[in-house]
mmCIF file of the C-alpha atoms, coordinates in Angstrom:
data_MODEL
# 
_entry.id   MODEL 
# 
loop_
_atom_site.group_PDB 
_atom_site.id 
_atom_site.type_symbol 
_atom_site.label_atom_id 
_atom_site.label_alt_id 
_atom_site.label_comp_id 
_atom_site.label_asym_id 
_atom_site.label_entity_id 
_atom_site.label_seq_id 
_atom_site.pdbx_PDB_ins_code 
_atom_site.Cartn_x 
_atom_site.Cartn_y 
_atom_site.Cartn_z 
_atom_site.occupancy 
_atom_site.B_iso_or_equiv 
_atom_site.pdbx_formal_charge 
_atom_site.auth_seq_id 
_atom_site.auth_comp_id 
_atom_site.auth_asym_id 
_atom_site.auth_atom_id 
_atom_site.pdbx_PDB_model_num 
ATOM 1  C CA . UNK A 1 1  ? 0.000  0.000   0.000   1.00 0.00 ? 1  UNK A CA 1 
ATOM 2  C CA . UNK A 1 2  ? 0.930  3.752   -0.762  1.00 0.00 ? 2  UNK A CA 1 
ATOM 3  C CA . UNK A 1 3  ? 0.373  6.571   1.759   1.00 0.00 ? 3  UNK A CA 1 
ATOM 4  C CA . UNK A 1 4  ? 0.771  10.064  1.342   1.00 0.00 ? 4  UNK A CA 1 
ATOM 5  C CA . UNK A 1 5  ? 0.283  13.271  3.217   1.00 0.00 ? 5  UNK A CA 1 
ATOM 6  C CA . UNK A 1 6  ? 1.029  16.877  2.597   1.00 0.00 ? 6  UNK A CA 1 
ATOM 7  C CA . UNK A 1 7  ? 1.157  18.905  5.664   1.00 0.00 ? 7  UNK A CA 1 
ATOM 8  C CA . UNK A 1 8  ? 1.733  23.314  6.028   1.00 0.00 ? 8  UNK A CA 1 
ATOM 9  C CA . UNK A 1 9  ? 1.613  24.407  8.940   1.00 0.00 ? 9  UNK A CA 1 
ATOM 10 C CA . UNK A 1 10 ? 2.438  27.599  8.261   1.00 0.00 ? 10 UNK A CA 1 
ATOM 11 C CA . UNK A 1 11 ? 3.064  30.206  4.436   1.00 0.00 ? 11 UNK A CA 1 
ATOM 12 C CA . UNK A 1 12 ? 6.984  29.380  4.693   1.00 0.00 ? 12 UNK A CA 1 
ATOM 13 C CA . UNK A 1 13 ? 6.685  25.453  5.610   1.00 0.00 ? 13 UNK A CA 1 
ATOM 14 C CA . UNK A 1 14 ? 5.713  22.577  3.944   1.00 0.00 ? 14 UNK A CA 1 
ATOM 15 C CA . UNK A 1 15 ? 5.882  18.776  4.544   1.00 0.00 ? 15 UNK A CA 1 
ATOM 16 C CA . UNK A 1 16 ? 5.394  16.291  2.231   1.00 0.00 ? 16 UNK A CA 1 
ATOM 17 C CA . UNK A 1 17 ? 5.181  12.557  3.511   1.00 0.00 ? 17 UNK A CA 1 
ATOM 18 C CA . UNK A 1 18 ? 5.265  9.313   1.303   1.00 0.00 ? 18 UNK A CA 1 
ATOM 19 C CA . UNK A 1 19 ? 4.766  6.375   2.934   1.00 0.00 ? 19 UNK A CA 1 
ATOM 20 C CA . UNK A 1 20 ? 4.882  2.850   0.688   1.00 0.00 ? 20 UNK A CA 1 
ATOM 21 C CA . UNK A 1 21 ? 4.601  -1.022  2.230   1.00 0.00 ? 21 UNK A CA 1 
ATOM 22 C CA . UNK A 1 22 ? 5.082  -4.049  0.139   1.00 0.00 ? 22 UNK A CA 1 
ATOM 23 C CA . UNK A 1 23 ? 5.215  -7.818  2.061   1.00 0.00 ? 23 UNK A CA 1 
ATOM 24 C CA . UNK A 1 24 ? 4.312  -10.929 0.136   1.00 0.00 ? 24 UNK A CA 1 
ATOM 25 C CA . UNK A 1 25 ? 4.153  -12.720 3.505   1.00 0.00 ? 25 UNK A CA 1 
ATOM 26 C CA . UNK A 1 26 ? 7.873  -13.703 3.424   1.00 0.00 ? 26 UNK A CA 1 
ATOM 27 C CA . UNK A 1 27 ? 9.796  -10.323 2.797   1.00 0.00 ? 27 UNK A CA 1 
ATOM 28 C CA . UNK A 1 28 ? 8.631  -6.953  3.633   1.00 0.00 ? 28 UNK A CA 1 
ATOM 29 C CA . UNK A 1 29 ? 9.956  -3.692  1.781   1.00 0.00 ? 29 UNK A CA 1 
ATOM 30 C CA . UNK A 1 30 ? 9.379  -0.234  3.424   1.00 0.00 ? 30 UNK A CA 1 
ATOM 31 C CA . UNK A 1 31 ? 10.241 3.269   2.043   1.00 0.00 ? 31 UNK A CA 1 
ATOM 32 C CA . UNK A 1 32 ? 9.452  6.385   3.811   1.00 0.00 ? 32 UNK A CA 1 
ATOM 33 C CA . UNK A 1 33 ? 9.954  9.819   2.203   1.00 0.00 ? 33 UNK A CA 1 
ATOM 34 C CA . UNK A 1 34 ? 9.747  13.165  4.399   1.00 0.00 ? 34 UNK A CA 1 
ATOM 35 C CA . UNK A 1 35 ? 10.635 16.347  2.924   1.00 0.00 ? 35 UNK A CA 1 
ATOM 36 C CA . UNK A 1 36 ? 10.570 19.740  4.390   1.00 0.00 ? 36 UNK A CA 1 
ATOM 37 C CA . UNK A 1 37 ? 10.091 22.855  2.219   1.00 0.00 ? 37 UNK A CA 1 
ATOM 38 C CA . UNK A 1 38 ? 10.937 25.959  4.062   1.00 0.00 ? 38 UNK A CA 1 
ATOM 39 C CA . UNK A 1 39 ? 11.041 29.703  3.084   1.00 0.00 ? 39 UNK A CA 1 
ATOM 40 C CA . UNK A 1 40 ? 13.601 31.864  4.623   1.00 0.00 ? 40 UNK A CA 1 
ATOM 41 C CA . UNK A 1 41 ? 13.357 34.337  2.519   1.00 0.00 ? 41 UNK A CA 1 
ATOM 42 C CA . UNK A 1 42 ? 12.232 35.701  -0.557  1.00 0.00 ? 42 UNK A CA 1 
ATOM 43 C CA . UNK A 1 43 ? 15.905 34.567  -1.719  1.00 0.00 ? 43 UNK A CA 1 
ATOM 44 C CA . UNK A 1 44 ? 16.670 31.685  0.127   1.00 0.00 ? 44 UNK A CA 1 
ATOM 45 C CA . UNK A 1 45 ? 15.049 28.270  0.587   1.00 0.00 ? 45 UNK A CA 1 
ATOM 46 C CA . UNK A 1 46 ? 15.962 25.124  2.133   1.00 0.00 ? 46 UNK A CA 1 
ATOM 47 C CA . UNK A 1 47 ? 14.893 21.535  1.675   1.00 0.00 ? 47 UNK A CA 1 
ATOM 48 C CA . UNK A 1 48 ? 15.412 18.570  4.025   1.00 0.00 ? 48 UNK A CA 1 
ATOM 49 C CA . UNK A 1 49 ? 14.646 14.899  3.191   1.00 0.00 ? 49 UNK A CA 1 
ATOM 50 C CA . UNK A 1 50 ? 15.084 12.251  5.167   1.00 0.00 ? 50 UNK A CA 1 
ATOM 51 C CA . UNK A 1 51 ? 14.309 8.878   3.646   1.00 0.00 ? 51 UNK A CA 1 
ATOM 52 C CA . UNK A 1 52 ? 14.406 5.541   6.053   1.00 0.00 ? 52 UNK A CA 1 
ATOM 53 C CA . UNK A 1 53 ? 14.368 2.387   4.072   1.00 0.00 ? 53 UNK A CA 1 
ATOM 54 C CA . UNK A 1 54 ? 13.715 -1.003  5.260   1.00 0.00 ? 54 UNK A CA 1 
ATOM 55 C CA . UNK A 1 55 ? 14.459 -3.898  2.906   1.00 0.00 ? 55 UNK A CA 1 
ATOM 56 C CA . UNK A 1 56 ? 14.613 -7.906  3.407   1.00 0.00 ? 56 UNK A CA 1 
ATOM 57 C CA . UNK A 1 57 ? 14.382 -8.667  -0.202  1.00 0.00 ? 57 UNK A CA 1 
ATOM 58 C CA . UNK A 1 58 ? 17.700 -8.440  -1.112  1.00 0.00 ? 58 UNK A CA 1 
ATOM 59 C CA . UNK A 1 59 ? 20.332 -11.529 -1.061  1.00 0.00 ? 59 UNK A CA 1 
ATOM 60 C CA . UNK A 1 60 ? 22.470 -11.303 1.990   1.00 0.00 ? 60 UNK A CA 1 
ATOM 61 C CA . UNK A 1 61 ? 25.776 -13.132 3.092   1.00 0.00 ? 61 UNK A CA 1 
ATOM 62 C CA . UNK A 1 62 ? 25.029 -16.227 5.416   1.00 0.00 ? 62 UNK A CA 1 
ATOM 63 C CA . UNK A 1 63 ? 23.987 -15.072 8.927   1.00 0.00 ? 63 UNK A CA 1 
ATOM 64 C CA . UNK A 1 64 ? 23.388 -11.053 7.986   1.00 0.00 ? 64 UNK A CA 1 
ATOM 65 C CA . UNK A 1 65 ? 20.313 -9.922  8.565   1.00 0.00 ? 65 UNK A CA 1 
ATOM 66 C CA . UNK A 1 66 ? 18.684 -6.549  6.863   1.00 0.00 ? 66 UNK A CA 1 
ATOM 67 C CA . UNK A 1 67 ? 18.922 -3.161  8.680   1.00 0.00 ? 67 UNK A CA 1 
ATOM 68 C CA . UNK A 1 68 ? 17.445 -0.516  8.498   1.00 0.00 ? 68 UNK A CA 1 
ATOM 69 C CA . UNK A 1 69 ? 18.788 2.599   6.045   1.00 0.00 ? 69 UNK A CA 1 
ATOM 70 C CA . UNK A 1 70 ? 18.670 5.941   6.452   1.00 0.00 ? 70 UNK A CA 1 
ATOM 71 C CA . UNK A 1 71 ? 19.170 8.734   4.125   1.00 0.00 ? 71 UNK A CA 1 
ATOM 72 C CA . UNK A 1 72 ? 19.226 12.336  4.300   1.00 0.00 ? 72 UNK A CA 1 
ATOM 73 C CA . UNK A 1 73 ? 19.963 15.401  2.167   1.00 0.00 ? 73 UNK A CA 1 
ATOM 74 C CA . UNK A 1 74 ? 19.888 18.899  3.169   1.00 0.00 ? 74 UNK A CA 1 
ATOM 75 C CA . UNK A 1 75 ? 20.118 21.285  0.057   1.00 0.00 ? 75 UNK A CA 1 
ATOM 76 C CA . UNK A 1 76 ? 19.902 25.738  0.398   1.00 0.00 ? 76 UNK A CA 1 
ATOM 77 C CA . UNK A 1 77 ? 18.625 27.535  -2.467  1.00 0.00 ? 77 UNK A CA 1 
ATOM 78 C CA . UNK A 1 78 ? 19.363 30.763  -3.693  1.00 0.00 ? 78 UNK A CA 1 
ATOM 79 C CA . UNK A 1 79 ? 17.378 33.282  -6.156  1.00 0.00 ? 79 UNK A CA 1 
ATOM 80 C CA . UNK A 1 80 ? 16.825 36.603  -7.308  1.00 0.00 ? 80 UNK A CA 1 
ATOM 81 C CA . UNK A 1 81 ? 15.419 37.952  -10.241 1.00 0.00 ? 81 UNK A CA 1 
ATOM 82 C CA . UNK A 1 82 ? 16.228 39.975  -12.739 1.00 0.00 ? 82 UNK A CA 1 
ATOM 83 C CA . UNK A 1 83 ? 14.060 42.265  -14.654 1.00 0.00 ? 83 UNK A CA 1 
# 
């Protein structure tokens, strides 16, 4: 199953969640998504995502088991326009 959710709690922030599940009764695959969208100011903006990932489908050594992964990205952005 897919989940998603879009969340502002305010004019200069905005969350965006993505949740998706997949098991076939054996294996199970989970991927979360959260990003943050935030204003600064009318020239900057920053983005944070953070992405845990759970995955037992994949062929492991003998005797490893599958952890958990985590993934995040932090990213500034700059603009100004011209006339």
């Amino acid at each position: 199953f897919t989940v998603r959710n879009s969340l502002s709690p305010s004019r200069e922030i905005q969350i965006d969640s993505k949740l998706y599940f997949y098991t076939n009764y054996e294996k199970v695959e989970i991927d979360w998504e959260i990003v943050g969208n935030f204003t600064v100011n009318r020239f900057l903006t920053t983005r944070l995502l953070i992405n845990p990932r759970y995955d037992n489908t994949v062929i492991l050594a003998k005797g490893e088991k599958a952890k958990l992964q985590l993934k995040e990205l932090l990213t500034f952005g700059l603009s100004y326009r011209l006339l």
